[in-house]
mmCIF file of C-alpha atoms and ligand atoms in Angstrom:
data_model
loop_
_atom_site.group_PDB
_atom_site.id
_atom_site.type_symbol
_atom_site.label_atom_id
_atom_site.label_comp_id
_atom_site.label_asym_id
_atom_site.label_seq_id
_atom_site.Cartn_x
_atom_site.Cartn_y
_atom_site.Cartn_z
ATOM 1 C CA MET A 1 156.596 -44.341 -13.594
ATOM 2 C CA PRO A 2 154.662 -46.106 -10.788
ATOM 3 C CA ARG A 3 156.501 -49.031 -9.243
ATOM 4 C CA THR A 4 155.446 -52.163 -7.380
ATOM 5 C CA ALA A 5 156.506 -52.749 -3.817
ATOM 6 C CA ARG A 6 156.173 -55.744 -1.501
ATOM 7 C CA ALA A 7 154.623 -54.556 1.708
ATOM 8 C CA ALA A 8 153.262 -55.892 5.067
ATOM 9 C CA VAL A 9 149.581 -55.029 4.867
ATOM 10 C CA HIS A 10 146.984 -55.085 7.650
ATOM 11 C CA PRO A 11 143.665 -55.981 6.031
ATOM 12 C CA GLY A 12 141.683 -54.172 8.791
ATOM 13 C CA THR A 13 140.763 -57.160 10.927
ATOM 14 C CA GLY A 14 142.749 -59.791 12.774
ATOM 15 C CA ASP A 15 146.275 -59.425 14.099
ATOM 16 C CA ARG A 16 148.123 -60.932 11.108
ATOM 17 C CA LEU A 17 149.885 -58.975 8.397
ATOM 18 C CA GLU A 18 149.845 -60.155 4.789
ATOM 19 C CA ILE A 19 152.743 -59.634 2.378
ATOM 20 C CA ARG A 20 151.104 -58.054 -0.679
ATOM 21 C CA SER A 21 152.086 -56.153 -3.790
ATOM 22 C CA VAL A 22 151.124 -52.477 -3.790
ATOM 23 C CA THR A 23 151.594 -49.942 -6.538
ATOM 24 C CA VAL A 24 153.423 -46.805 -5.466
ATOM 25 C CA ALA A 25 152.752 -43.753 -7.617
ATOM 26 C CA ASP A 26 155.243 -40.987 -8.432
ATOM 27 C CA PRO A 27 155.648 -38.267 -5.835
ATOM 28 C CA GLY A 28 153.371 -35.259 -6.307
ATOM 29 C CA PRO A 29 154.368 -31.647 -5.661
ATOM 30 C CA GLY A 30 156.157 -31.293 -2.287
ATOM 31 C CA GLU A 31 156.452 -35.080 -1.969
ATOM 32 C CA VAL A 32 159.350 -37.514 -1.845
ATOM 33 C CA LEU A 33 159.650 -41.151 -3.032
ATOM 34 C CA VAL A 34 161.755 -43.139 -0.548
ATOM 35 C CA ARG A 35 163.210 -46.653 -1.022
ATOM 36 C CA LEU A 36 163.181 -48.097 2.485
ATOM 37 C CA GLY A 37 166.453 -49.497 3.888
ATOM 38 C CA ALA A 38 165.010 -50.646 7.202
ATOM 39 C CA SER A 39 161.843 -50.507 9.345
ATOM 40 C CA GLY A 40 161.609 -51.099 13.073
ATOM 41 C CA VAL A 41 158.822 -53.144 14.606
ATOM 42 C CA CYS A 42 157.308 -50.814 17.209
ATOM 43 C CA GLY A 43 154.684 -51.171 19.950
ATOM 44 C CA SER A 44 152.405 -48.636 18.307
ATOM 45 C CA ASP A 45 151.905 -50.917 15.282
ATOM 46 C CA ARG A 46 150.916 -53.666 17.663
ATOM 47 C CA HIS A 47 148.195 -51.475 19.156
ATOM 48 C CA VAL A 48 146.618 -51.367 15.675
ATOM 49 C CA LEU A 49 146.997 -55.108 14.984
ATOM 50 C CA ASP A 50 145.460 -55.959 18.359
ATOM 51 C CA GLY A 51 142.401 -53.775 17.596
ATOM 52 C CA GLU A 52 143.208 -51.154 20.269
ATOM 53 C CA TRP A 53 143.413 -48.251 17.776
ATOM 54 C CA GLN A 54 141.206 -47.801 14.731
ATOM 55 C CA LEU A 55 142.529 -46.877 11.333
ATOM 56 C CA PRO A 56 141.424 -46.760 7.696
ATOM 57 C CA SER A 57 142.395 -50.037 5.984
ATOM 58 C CA PRO A 58 143.962 -51.869 4.247
ATOM 59 C CA THR A 59 147.076 -50.371 5.767
ATOM 60 C CA VAL A 60 150.795 -50.750 5.004
ATOM 61 C CA MET A 61 152.066 -50.908 8.573
ATOM 62 C CA GLY A 62 155.270 -49.476 10.012
ATOM 63 C CA HIS A 63 156.100 -45.927 11.127
ATOM 64 C CA GLU A 64 159.772 -46.257 12.157
ATOM 65 C CA GLY A 65 161.855 -46.216 8.941
ATOM 66 C CA ALA A 66 164.797 -44.906 7.025
ATOM 67 C CA GLY A 67 165.902 -45.130 3.421
ATOM 68 C CA VAL A 68 167.151 -43.335 0.371
ATOM 69 C CA VAL A 69 165.399 -40.607 -1.662
ATOM 70 C CA GLU A 70 164.676 -42.074 -5.115
ATOM 71 C CA ALA A 71 162.702 -39.230 -6.602
ATOM 72 C CA VAL A 72 161.324 -35.842 -5.626
ATOM 73 C CA GLY A 73 158.200 -34.039 -6.741
ATOM 74 C CA ALA A 74 157.953 -30.468 -8.007
ATOM 75 C CA GLY A 75 159.145 -27.781 -5.632
ATOM 76 C CA VAL A 76 160.919 -30.060 -3.162
ATOM 77 C CA GLN A 77 163.824 -28.209 -1.550
ATOM 78 C CA ASP A 78 164.817 -29.937 1.661
ATOM 79 C CA VAL A 79 166.069 -33.193 0.248
ATOM 80 C CA ALA A 80 167.519 -34.449 -3.014
ATOM 81 C CA VAL A 81 167.775 -37.797 -4.864
ATOM 82 C CA GLY A 82 170.313 -40.009 -3.131
ATOM 83 C CA ASP A 83 169.946 -38.445 0.339
ATOM 84 C CA HIS A 84 169.640 -40.787 3.301
ATOM 85 C CA VAL A 85 166.594 -39.859 5.296
ATOM 86 C CA VAL A 86 164.858 -40.791 8.548
ATOM 87 C CA LEU A 87 161.078 -40.636 8.319
ATOM 88 C CA SER A 88 158.893 -38.841 10.833
ATOM 89 C CA TRP A 89 155.520 -40.355 11.732
ATOM 90 C CA TYR A 90 153.880 -36.990 11.631
ATOM 91 C CA TYR A 91 154.691 -34.468 8.951
ATOM 92 C CA PRO A 92 154.724 -30.984 10.315
ATOM 93 C CA CYS A 93 152.465 -28.708 8.277
ATOM 94 C CA ARG A 94 154.773 -25.715 9.022
ATOM 95 C CA ARG A 95 151.757 -23.371 9.017
ATOM 96 C CA CYS A 96 149.792 -24.018 12.195
ATOM 97 C CA ARG A 97 150.347 -22.151 15.475
ATOM 98 C CA ALA A 98 152.241 -25.056 17.102
ATOM 99 C CA CYS A 99 154.664 -25.318 14.163
ATOM 100 C CA ALA A 100 155.181 -21.486 14.254
ATOM 101 C CA GLN A 101 155.952 -21.723 17.956
ATOM 102 C CA GLY A 102 158.583 -24.435 17.371
ATOM 103 C CA LYS A 103 156.363 -27.120 18.852
ATOM 104 C CA ALA A 104 156.142 -29.150 15.691
ATOM 105 C CA TRP A 105 155.363 -32.310 17.690
ATOM 106 C CA ALA A 106 151.969 -30.719 18.516
ATOM 107 C CA CYS A 107 151.247 -29.806 14.883
ATOM 108 C CA THR A 108 147.529 -29.517 14.270
ATOM 109 C CA GLY A 109 147.736 -29.266 10.485
ATOM 110 C CA THR A 110 149.129 -32.735 9.853
ATOM 111 C CA ARG A 111 146.894 -35.562 8.532
ATOM 112 C CA SER A 112 149.342 -38.262 9.622
ATOM 113 C CA ASN A 113 146.900 -39.721 12.079
ATOM 114 C CA GLU A 114 144.407 -40.264 9.271
ATOM 115 C CA CYS A 115 147.130 -42.029 7.243
ATOM 116 C CA LEU A 116 146.707 -39.396 4.546
ATOM 117 C CA LEU A 117 148.963 -37.025 2.574
ATOM 118 C CA PRO A 118 148.171 -33.302 2.895
ATOM 119 C CA ASP A 119 145.804 -33.372 -0.126
ATOM 120 C CA GLY A 120 143.737 -36.113 1.547
ATOM 121 C CA SER A 121 144.802 -38.965 -0.696
ATOM 122 C CA THR A 122 147.589 -41.624 -0.660
ATOM 123 C CA ARG A 123 150.024 -42.742 -3.373
ATOM 124 C CA LEU A 124 149.383 -46.500 -2.727
ATOM 125 C CA THR A 125 147.025 -48.781 -4.590
ATOM 126 C CA GLY A 126 146.249 -52.485 -4.009
ATOM 127 C CA GLU A 127 146.089 -55.238 -6.655
ATOM 128 C CA ASP A 128 142.316 -54.740 -6.694
ATOM 129 C CA GLY A 129 142.779 -51.120 -7.643
ATOM 130 C CA GLY A 130 141.547 -49.826 -4.256
ATOM 131 C CA THR A 131 143.262 -47.260 -2.060
ATOM 132 C CA VAL A 132 145.891 -48.565 0.374
ATOM 133 C CA TYR A 133 146.725 -46.378 3.435
ATOM 134 C CA PRO A 134 150.268 -45.881 4.721
ATOM 135 C CA TYR A 135 150.270 -46.144 8.484
ATOM 136 C CA LEU A 136 150.804 -42.618 9.899
ATOM 137 C CA ALA A 137 151.348 -41.397 6.320
ATOM 138 C CA LEU A 138 154.567 -43.466 6.234
ATOM 139 C CA GLY A 139 153.903 -47.213 5.827
ATOM 140 C CA THR A 140 157.533 -48.143 6.384
ATOM 141 C CA MET A 141 156.989 -51.889 6.134
ATOM 142 C CA GLY A 142 157.123 -51.735 2.407
ATOM 143 C CA GLU A 143 159.913 -51.454 -0.162
ATOM 144 C CA TYR A 144 158.816 -47.956 -1.286
ATOM 145 C CA THR A 145 156.722 -45.114 0.056
ATOM 146 C CA VAL A 146 155.794 -41.561 -0.840
ATOM 147 C CA VAL A 147 155.819 -38.950 1.962
ATOM 148 C CA PRO A 148 155.556 -35.168 2.255
ATOM 149 C CA GLU A 149 159.032 -33.598 2.204
ATOM 150 C CA SER A 150 158.615 -32.396 5.803
ATOM 151 C CA ALA A 151 158.449 -36.082 6.861
ATOM 152 C CA ALA A 152 161.854 -36.904 5.384
ATOM 153 C CA VAL A 153 164.829 -35.630 7.357
ATOM 154 C CA ARG A 154 168.336 -35.970 5.932
ATOM 155 C CA ILE A 155 170.908 -37.685 8.171
ATOM 156 C CA PRO A 156 174.573 -38.581 7.655
ATOM 157 C CA GLU A 157 175.155 -41.632 5.489
ATOM 158 C CA ALA A 158 177.477 -43.022 8.150
ATOM 159 C CA VAL A 159 174.416 -44.009 10.229
ATOM 160 C CA PRO A 160 173.353 -47.562 9.190
ATOM 161 C CA PHE A 161 169.722 -47.862 8.022
ATOM 162 C CA GLU A 162 168.817 -50.160 10.950
ATOM 163 C CA VAL A 163 169.890 -47.574 13.486
ATOM 164 C CA ALA A 164 168.479 -44.707 11.412
ATOM 165 C CA SER A 165 165.063 -46.440 11.292
ATOM 166 C CA LEU A 166 164.866 -46.481 15.088
ATOM 167 C CA ILE A 167 165.717 -42.749 15.247
ATOM 168 C CA GLY A 168 162.361 -42.310 13.457
ATOM 169 C CA CYS A 169 160.396 -43.465 16.539
ATOM 170 C CA SER A 170 161.633 -45.344 19.568
ATOM 171 C CA ILE A 171 164.933 -43.576 20.102
ATOM 172 C CA THR A 172 163.615 -40.048 19.529
ATOM 173 C CA THR A 173 160.502 -40.819 21.672
ATOM 174 C CA GLY A 174 162.651 -42.185 24.572
ATOM 175 C CA VAL A 175 165.664 -39.806 24.483
ATOM 176 C CA GLY A 176 163.345 -36.897 23.721
ATOM 177 C CA ALA A 177 161.143 -37.683 26.785
ATOM 178 C CA VAL A 178 164.285 -37.219 28.913
ATOM 179 C CA VAL A 179 165.884 -34.211 27.236
ATOM 180 C CA ASN A 180 162.870 -32.324 25.787
ATOM 181 C CA ASN A 181 159.856 -33.135 27.937
ATOM 182 C CA ALA A 182 161.399 -33.752 31.382
ATOM 183 C CA ARG A 183 164.686 -31.928 30.957
ATOM 184 C CA VAL A 184 166.267 -34.212 33.578
ATOM 185 C CA PRO A 185 169.305 -32.569 35.245
ATOM 186 C CA ALA A 186 172.529 -34.435 36.058
ATOM 187 C CA GLY A 187 172.316 -36.238 39.376
ATOM 188 C CA ALA A 188 168.549 -36.505 39.456
ATOM 189 C CA SER A 189 167.107 -39.938 40.392
ATOM 190 C CA ALA A 190 164.917 -41.678 37.825
ATOM 191 C CA VAL A 191 162.864 -44.816 37.394
ATOM 192 C CA VAL A 192 161.756 -46.332 34.078
ATOM 193 C CA LEU A 193 158.720 -48.621 33.975
ATOM 194 C CA GLY A 194 158.975 -50.889 30.881
ATOM 195 C CA CYS A 195 162.176 -51.591 29.012
ATOM 196 C CA GLY A 196 161.065 -52.329 25.441
ATOM 197 C CA GLY A 197 162.598 -50.395 22.546
ATOM 198 C CA VAL A 198 161.265 -47.114 23.861
ATOM 199 C CA GLY A 199 161.991 -47.676 27.543
ATOM 200 C CA LEU A 200 165.575 -48.640 26.795
ATOM 201 C CA ALA A 201 165.943 -45.440 24.794
ATOM 202 C CA VAL A 202 164.734 -43.591 27.953
ATOM 203 C CA VAL A 203 167.424 -45.428 29.928
ATOM 204 C CA MET A 204 170.033 -44.313 27.366
ATOM 205 C CA GLY A 205 168.822 -40.733 27.537
ATOM 206 C CA LEU A 206 169.048 -40.799 31.334
ATOM 207 C CA ALA A 207 172.609 -42.163 31.145
ATOM 208 C CA LEU A 208 173.467 -39.450 28.574
ATOM 209 C CA VAL A 209 172.403 -36.600 30.893
ATOM 210 C CA GLY A 210 173.945 -38.173 34.029
ATOM 211 C CA ALA A 211 170.868 -39.171 36.044
ATOM 212 C CA ASP A 212 171.694 -41.248 39.119
ATOM 213 C CA PRO A 213 170.465 -43.667 40.207
ATOM 214 C CA ILE A 214 168.664 -45.033 37.119
ATOM 215 C CA VAL A 215 166.234 -47.743 38.197
ATOM 216 C CA ALA A 216 164.814 -49.895 35.388
ATOM 217 C CA VAL A 217 161.673 -52.029 35.869
ATOM 218 C CA ASP A 218 160.411 -54.793 33.628
ATOM 219 C CA THR A 219 158.782 -58.253 33.896
ATOM 220 C CA SER A 220 161.537 -59.749 31.654
ATOM 221 C CA GLU A 221 165.031 -60.467 32.914
ATOM 222 C CA GLU A 222 166.255 -60.245 29.287
ATOM 223 C CA LYS A 223 165.066 -56.590 29.138
ATOM 224 C CA LEU A 224 166.548 -55.810 32.515
ATOM 225 C CA ALA A 225 169.942 -57.144 31.378
ATOM 226 C CA ALA A 226 169.732 -54.860 28.364
ATOM 227 C CA ALA A 227 168.801 -51.943 30.621
ATOM 228 C CA ARG A 228 171.888 -52.512 32.722
ATOM 229 C CA SER A 229 174.102 -52.565 29.633
ATOM 230 C CA PHE A 230 172.669 -49.160 28.651
ATOM 231 C CA GLY A 231 173.311 -47.540 32.019
ATOM 232 C CA ALA A 232 170.606 -48.599 34.479
ATOM 233 C CA THR A 233 172.285 -48.687 37.887
ATOM 234 C CA HIS A 234 169.611 -50.913 39.439
ATOM 235 C CA THR A 235 166.865 -53.178 38.085
ATOM 236 C CA VAL A 236 163.598 -54.373 39.565
ATOM 237 C CA ARG A 237 161.702 -57.426 38.300
ATOM 238 C CA ALA A 238 157.987 -56.616 38.131
ATOM 239 C CA GLY A 239 155.855 -59.578 39.122
ATOM 240 C CA ALA A 240 158.608 -61.006 41.320
ATOM 241 C CA GLU A 241 159.299 -57.931 43.503
ATOM 242 C CA ASP A 242 157.130 -55.233 45.110
ATOM 243 C CA VAL A 243 157.891 -52.488 42.571
ATOM 244 C CA PRO A 244 156.811 -49.375 44.549
ATOM 245 C CA ALA A 245 158.501 -50.511 47.753
ATOM 246 C CA ARG A 246 161.768 -51.495 45.989
ATOM 247 C CA VAL A 247 161.861 -48.235 43.931
ATOM 248 C CA ARG A 248 161.344 -46.099 47.025
ATOM 249 C CA GLU A 249 164.116 -48.008 48.768
ATOM 250 C CA LEU A 250 166.519 -47.485 45.859
ATOM 251 C CA THR A 251 165.717 -43.806 45.455
ATOM 252 C CA ASP A 252 165.731 -42.744 49.110
ATOM 253 C CA GLY A 253 161.972 -42.405 49.377
ATOM 254 C CA GLY A 254 160.944 -41.672 45.782
ATOM 255 C CA ALA A 255 162.421 -40.722 42.451
ATOM 256 C CA ASP A 256 162.769 -37.187 41.035
ATOM 257 C CA PHE A 257 161.514 -38.546 37.676
ATOM 258 C CA ALA A 258 159.433 -41.572 36.756
ATOM 259 C CA PHE A 259 158.804 -42.651 33.115
ATOM 260 C CA GLU A 260 155.940 -44.986 32.237
ATOM 261 C CA VAL A 261 156.834 -46.662 28.953
ATOM 262 C CA ILE A 262 154.357 -49.538 28.811
ATOM 263 C CA GLY A 263 150.972 -47.937 28.283
ATOM 264 C CA ARG A 264 148.933 -49.963 30.801
ATOM 265 C CA THR A 265 146.588 -48.267 33.211
ATOM 266 C CA GLU A 266 147.902 -50.389 36.167
ATOM 267 C CA THR A 267 151.444 -49.113 35.694
ATOM 268 C CA ILE A 268 150.337 -45.535 34.856
ATOM 269 C CA GLU A 269 148.482 -45.509 38.178
ATOM 270 C CA GLN A 270 151.709 -46.617 39.940
ATOM 271 C CA VAL A 271 153.654 -43.537 38.752
ATOM 272 C CA PRO A 272 152.689 -40.918 41.467
ATOM 273 C CA GLY A 273 153.589 -43.412 44.201
ATOM 274 C CA LEU A 274 157.121 -43.816 42.811
ATOM 275 C CA LEU A 275 157.900 -40.128 42.996
ATOM 276 C CA ALA A 276 159.579 -37.962 45.583
ATOM 277 C CA THR A 277 157.775 -34.813 46.726
ATOM 278 C CA ALA A 278 157.682 -32.379 43.768
ATOM 279 C CA GLY A 279 158.769 -35.167 41.451
ATOM 280 C CA THR A 280 157.775 -35.425 37.794
ATOM 281 C CA GLY A 281 155.983 -38.388 36.171
ATOM 282 C CA VAL A 282 156.332 -38.625 32.393
ATOM 283 C CA LEU A 283 153.687 -40.636 30.509
ATOM 284 C CA VAL A 284 155.272 -42.077 27.368
ATOM 285 C CA GLY A 285 153.425 -45.402 26.957
ATOM 286 C CA LEU A 286 150.159 -45.179 25.043
ATOM 287 C CA PRO A 287 147.077 -47.129 26.247
ATOM 288 C CA ALA A 288 144.206 -48.422 24.162
ATOM 289 C CA GLU A 289 141.738 -45.750 22.975
ATOM 290 C CA GLY A 290 139.368 -44.517 25.686
ATOM 291 C CA GLN A 291 141.196 -45.970 28.719
ATOM 292 C CA LYS A 292 141.302 -43.880 31.862
ATOM 293 C CA ALA A 293 143.661 -44.043 34.840
ATOM 294 C CA ALA A 294 142.718 -43.327 38.505
ATOM 295 C CA ILE A 295 144.990 -40.881 40.273
ATOM 296 C CA ASP A 296 144.860 -39.812 43.919
ATOM 297 C CA VAL A 297 144.503 -36.128 43.156
ATOM 298 C CA LEU A 298 144.737 -34.875 46.729
ATOM 299 C CA GLU A 299 148.062 -36.682 47.220
ATOM 300 C CA LEU A 300 149.340 -35.366 43.864
ATOM 301 C CA ALA A 301 148.410 -31.809 44.730
ATOM 302 C CA GLU A 302 149.637 -31.836 48.331
ATOM 303 C CA SER A 303 153.016 -33.268 47.353
ATOM 304 C CA GLY A 304 153.380 -30.916 44.384
ATOM 305 C CA LYS A 305 153.985 -33.621 41.872
ATOM 306 C CA THR A 306 153.686 -33.110 38.105
ATOM 307 C CA LEU A 307 152.419 -35.522 35.447
ATOM 308 C CA VAL A 308 153.545 -34.746 31.909
ATOM 309 C CA GLY A 309 152.245 -36.263 28.698
ATOM 310 C CA SER A 310 155.044 -37.027 26.223
ATOM 311 C CA ASN A 311 154.320 -37.402 22.536
ATOM 312 C CA TYR A 312 157.186 -38.326 20.173
ATOM 313 C CA GLY A 313 159.627 -37.110 22.848
ATOM 314 C CA GLY A 314 158.540 -33.518 22.251
ATOM 315 C CA ALA A 315 160.653 -33.706 19.109
ATOM 316 C CA VAL A 316 160.978 -31.437 16.131
ATOM 317 C CA PRO A 317 162.170 -33.946 13.539
ATOM 318 C CA SER A 318 164.385 -31.613 11.547
ATOM 319 C CA ILE A 319 166.275 -30.783 14.780
ATOM 320 C CA ASP A 320 166.066 -33.886 16.883
ATOM 321 C CA PHE A 321 166.826 -36.573 14.261
ATOM 322 C CA PRO A 322 170.204 -35.093 13.178
ATOM 323 C CA ARG A 323 171.011 -34.360 16.885
ATOM 324 C CA VAL A 324 170.427 -38.001 17.881
ATOM 325 C CA ALA A 325 172.379 -39.162 14.769
ATOM 326 C CA ARG A 326 175.327 -36.947 15.811
ATOM 327 C CA LEU A 327 175.276 -38.297 19.401
ATOM 328 C CA TYR A 328 175.311 -41.820 17.996
ATOM 329 C CA LEU A 329 178.253 -41.119 15.598
ATOM 330 C CA ASP A 330 180.095 -39.485 18.506
ATOM 331 C CA GLY A 331 179.692 -42.699 20.567
ATOM 332 C CA LYS A 332 177.399 -41.057 23.151
ATOM 333 C CA LEU A 333 174.277 -43.178 22.422
ATOM 334 C CA PRO A 334 174.998 -46.938 21.941
ATOM 335 C CA LEU A 335 172.034 -47.416 19.570
ATOM 336 C CA ASP A 336 173.368 -50.572 17.815
ATOM 337 C CA GLY A 337 172.757 -52.427 21.070
ATOM 338 C CA LEU A 338 168.990 -51.848 20.858
ATOM 339 C CA ILE A 339 168.675 -54.071 17.816
ATOM 340 C CA SER A 340 168.283 -57.634 18.952
ATOM 341 C CA HIS A 341 166.850 -59.140 15.713
ATOM 342 C CA ARG A 342 167.323 -58.290 12.049
ATOM 343 C CA VAL A 343 164.476 -59.899 10.082
ATOM 344 C CA ARG A 344 163.029 -60.187 6.565
ATOM 345 C CA LEU A 345 159.737 -58.553 5.649
ATOM 346 C CA ASP A 346 157.968 -61.920 5.576
ATOM 347 C CA GLU A 347 159.070 -62.601 9.205
ATOM 348 C CA VAL A 348 157.101 -59.617 10.487
ATOM 349 C CA ASN A 349 154.311 -61.648 12.188
ATOM 350 C CA GLU A 350 156.848 -63.597 14.231
ATOM 351 C CA ALA A 351 158.362 -60.297 15.293
ATOM 352 C CA PHE A 352 155.002 -59.020 16.638
ATOM 353 C CA ASP A 353 154.359 -62.358 18.364
ATOM 354 C CA ALA A 354 157.734 -62.055 20.139
ATOM 355 C CA MET A 355 156.819 -58.504 21.227
ATOM 356 C CA ARG A 356 153.480 -59.734 22.596
ATOM 357 C CA ALA A 357 155.392 -62.357 24.609
ATOM 358 C CA GLY A 358 157.633 -59.592 26.047
ATOM 359 C CA GLN A 359 160.660 -60.906 24.060
ATOM 360 C CA ARG A 360 163.281 -59.118 21.924
ATOM 361 C CA THR A 361 164.494 -55.591 22.611
ATOM 362 C CA ARG A 362 163.871 -54.532 19.014
ATOM 363 C CA SER A 363 163.292 -56.352 15.755
ATOM 364 C CA VAL A 364 164.237 -54.448 12.605
ATOM 365 C CA ILE A 365 163.078 -55.409 9.107
ATOM 366 C CA VAL A 366 165.963 -55.027 6.692
ATOM 367 C CA PHE A 367 165.044 -54.569 3.031
HETATM 368 N N1 LIG B 1 155.567 -54.114 34.534
HETATM 369 C C1 LIG B 1 156.795 -53.848 33.990
HETATM 370 N N2 LIG B 1 157.082 -54.050 32.671
HETATM 371 C C2 LIG B 1 156.087 -54.518 31.877
HETATM 372 C C3 LIG B 1 154.802 -54.797 32.334
HETATM 373 C C4 LIG B 1 154.540 -54.590 33.774
HETATM 374 N N3 LIG B 1 153.348 -54.801 34.349
HETATM 375 N N4 LIG B 1 154.034 -55.221 31.300
HETATM 376 C C5 LIG B 1 154.836 -55.180 30.262
HETATM 377 N N5 LIG B 1 156.092 -54.760 30.556
HETATM 378 C C6 LIG B 1 157.241 -54.537 29.702
HETATM 379 C C7 LIG B 1 157.433 -55.579 28.620
HETATM 380 O O1 LIG B 1 158.162 -56.716 29.115
HETATM 381 C C8 LIG B 1 158.248 -54.824 27.550
HETATM 382 O O2 LIG B 1 159.656 -54.949 27.794
HETATM 383 O O3 LIG B 1 157.052 -53.344 28.945
HETATM 384 C C9 LIG B 1 157.823 -53.362 27.779
HETATM 385 C C10 LIG B 1 157.017 -52.841 26.549
HETATM 386 O O4 LIG B 1 157.854 -52.768 25.484
HETATM 387 P P1 LIG B 1 157.428 -53.046 23.964
HETATM 388 O O5 LIG B 1 156.266 -53.963 23.919
HETATM 389 O O6 LIG B 1 158.676 -53.425 23.226
HETATM 390 O O7 LIG B 1 156.907 -51.631 23.457
HETATM 391 P P2 LIG B 1 157.692 -50.313 22.996
HETATM 392 O O8 LIG B 1 157.831 -50.321 21.519
HETATM 393 O O9 LIG B 1 158.873 -50.071 23.860
HETATM 394 O O10 LIG B 1 156.581 -49.210 23.318
HETATM 395 C C11 LIG B 1 156.144 -48.999 24.642
HETATM 396 O O11 LIG B 1 155.460 -46.767 24.271
HETATM 397 O O12 LIG B 1 155.287 -45.372 22.470
HETATM 398 C C12 LIG B 1 154.625 -46.220 23.268
HETATM 399 O O13 LIG B 1 152.930 -47.138 21.804
HETATM 400 C C13 LIG B 1 154.111 -47.449 22.522
HETATM 401 O O14 LIG B 1 152.621 -47.931 24.314
HETATM 402 C C14 LIG B 1 153.828 -48.317 23.697
HETATM 403 C C15 LIG B 1 155.005 -48.037 24.658
HETATM 404 ZN ZN1 LIG B 2 156.699 -46.167 17.346
#
């Protein structure tokens, strides 16, 4: 039986979301119906609202969510009704070369980016009878969604939905950038540019592996205070201090690792200059489509520096989500502290406005 869900829908133009009713069909073969418990408000949604990334519309926004399996389609084996699941904003196809090599984060068979299920359709319909698209094939800012089973990863019920939702994007992206992409060793020096939800997760990951010093950079004092509480040993206020000079001073000439977690060309271009000889820059922040950064290639080559692109923290959802959940339950990742605001679905526009103003570490919609 199809059901009706309230959802935050982007009509395709403008930066406002509208709370609308959408009809959610039953899960097809290999698909799972999930009742959302919580959805994070992430920077990638904002890129869409602000017209920086193009998508099919109307779109149920949200790609950072967790909930309970309400129904499963034919042939589903990985999850069962009643399981608590974290949703992955790409569903690994499990057939392409990347998936076979264990690099599910680079899956080429997924249609997540098109906001489509594997058969090229969606299970969402608007009040006018037209197709509604779930953002990144998830659409977590709605009461229900239908996803491929490979996008729903079971986690222990002891993890609250608010925390579980963030495991679906910001935490995995940030912690994964440290442990999967950069493989930062204990004692390495590191700098983090941008301390939003994702940047703070990078700081937590660095504290987890024992990096030292951990220098956090942001324009907002509120974000820097949060970074200190998660293990940053030093903080630098962008806009008020000379960031490259201060970072070099704090890291004895340059950091072993630098993470850009803002997605602006100006700060991406700063990265090589923050690094020690043979240091590694990790690009986590995502710029608007088509933007290019200028890099001094001769300096990069002569000093043997590496720039690494990081997508979803190089994560394999079925491995990384339960791993992060376990570290949280063992008290090794203080994820509760990331959530600064718990909001209702109809407060979603205010949450994005706060993000645009550089406020709030993370807003989470609780259903
Ligand atoms: N220098 C330092 N910090 C800055 C600057 C700057 N010039 N400009 C913005 N910031 C800070 C903001 O104050 C904010 O704390 O960068 C942070 C960005 O965080 P959010 O807007 O909360 O975004 P987040 O969800 O963390 O995502 C960051 O990672 O995955 C990508 O698409 C995502 O590009 C986005 C980035
Ligand atoms: Zn995200």
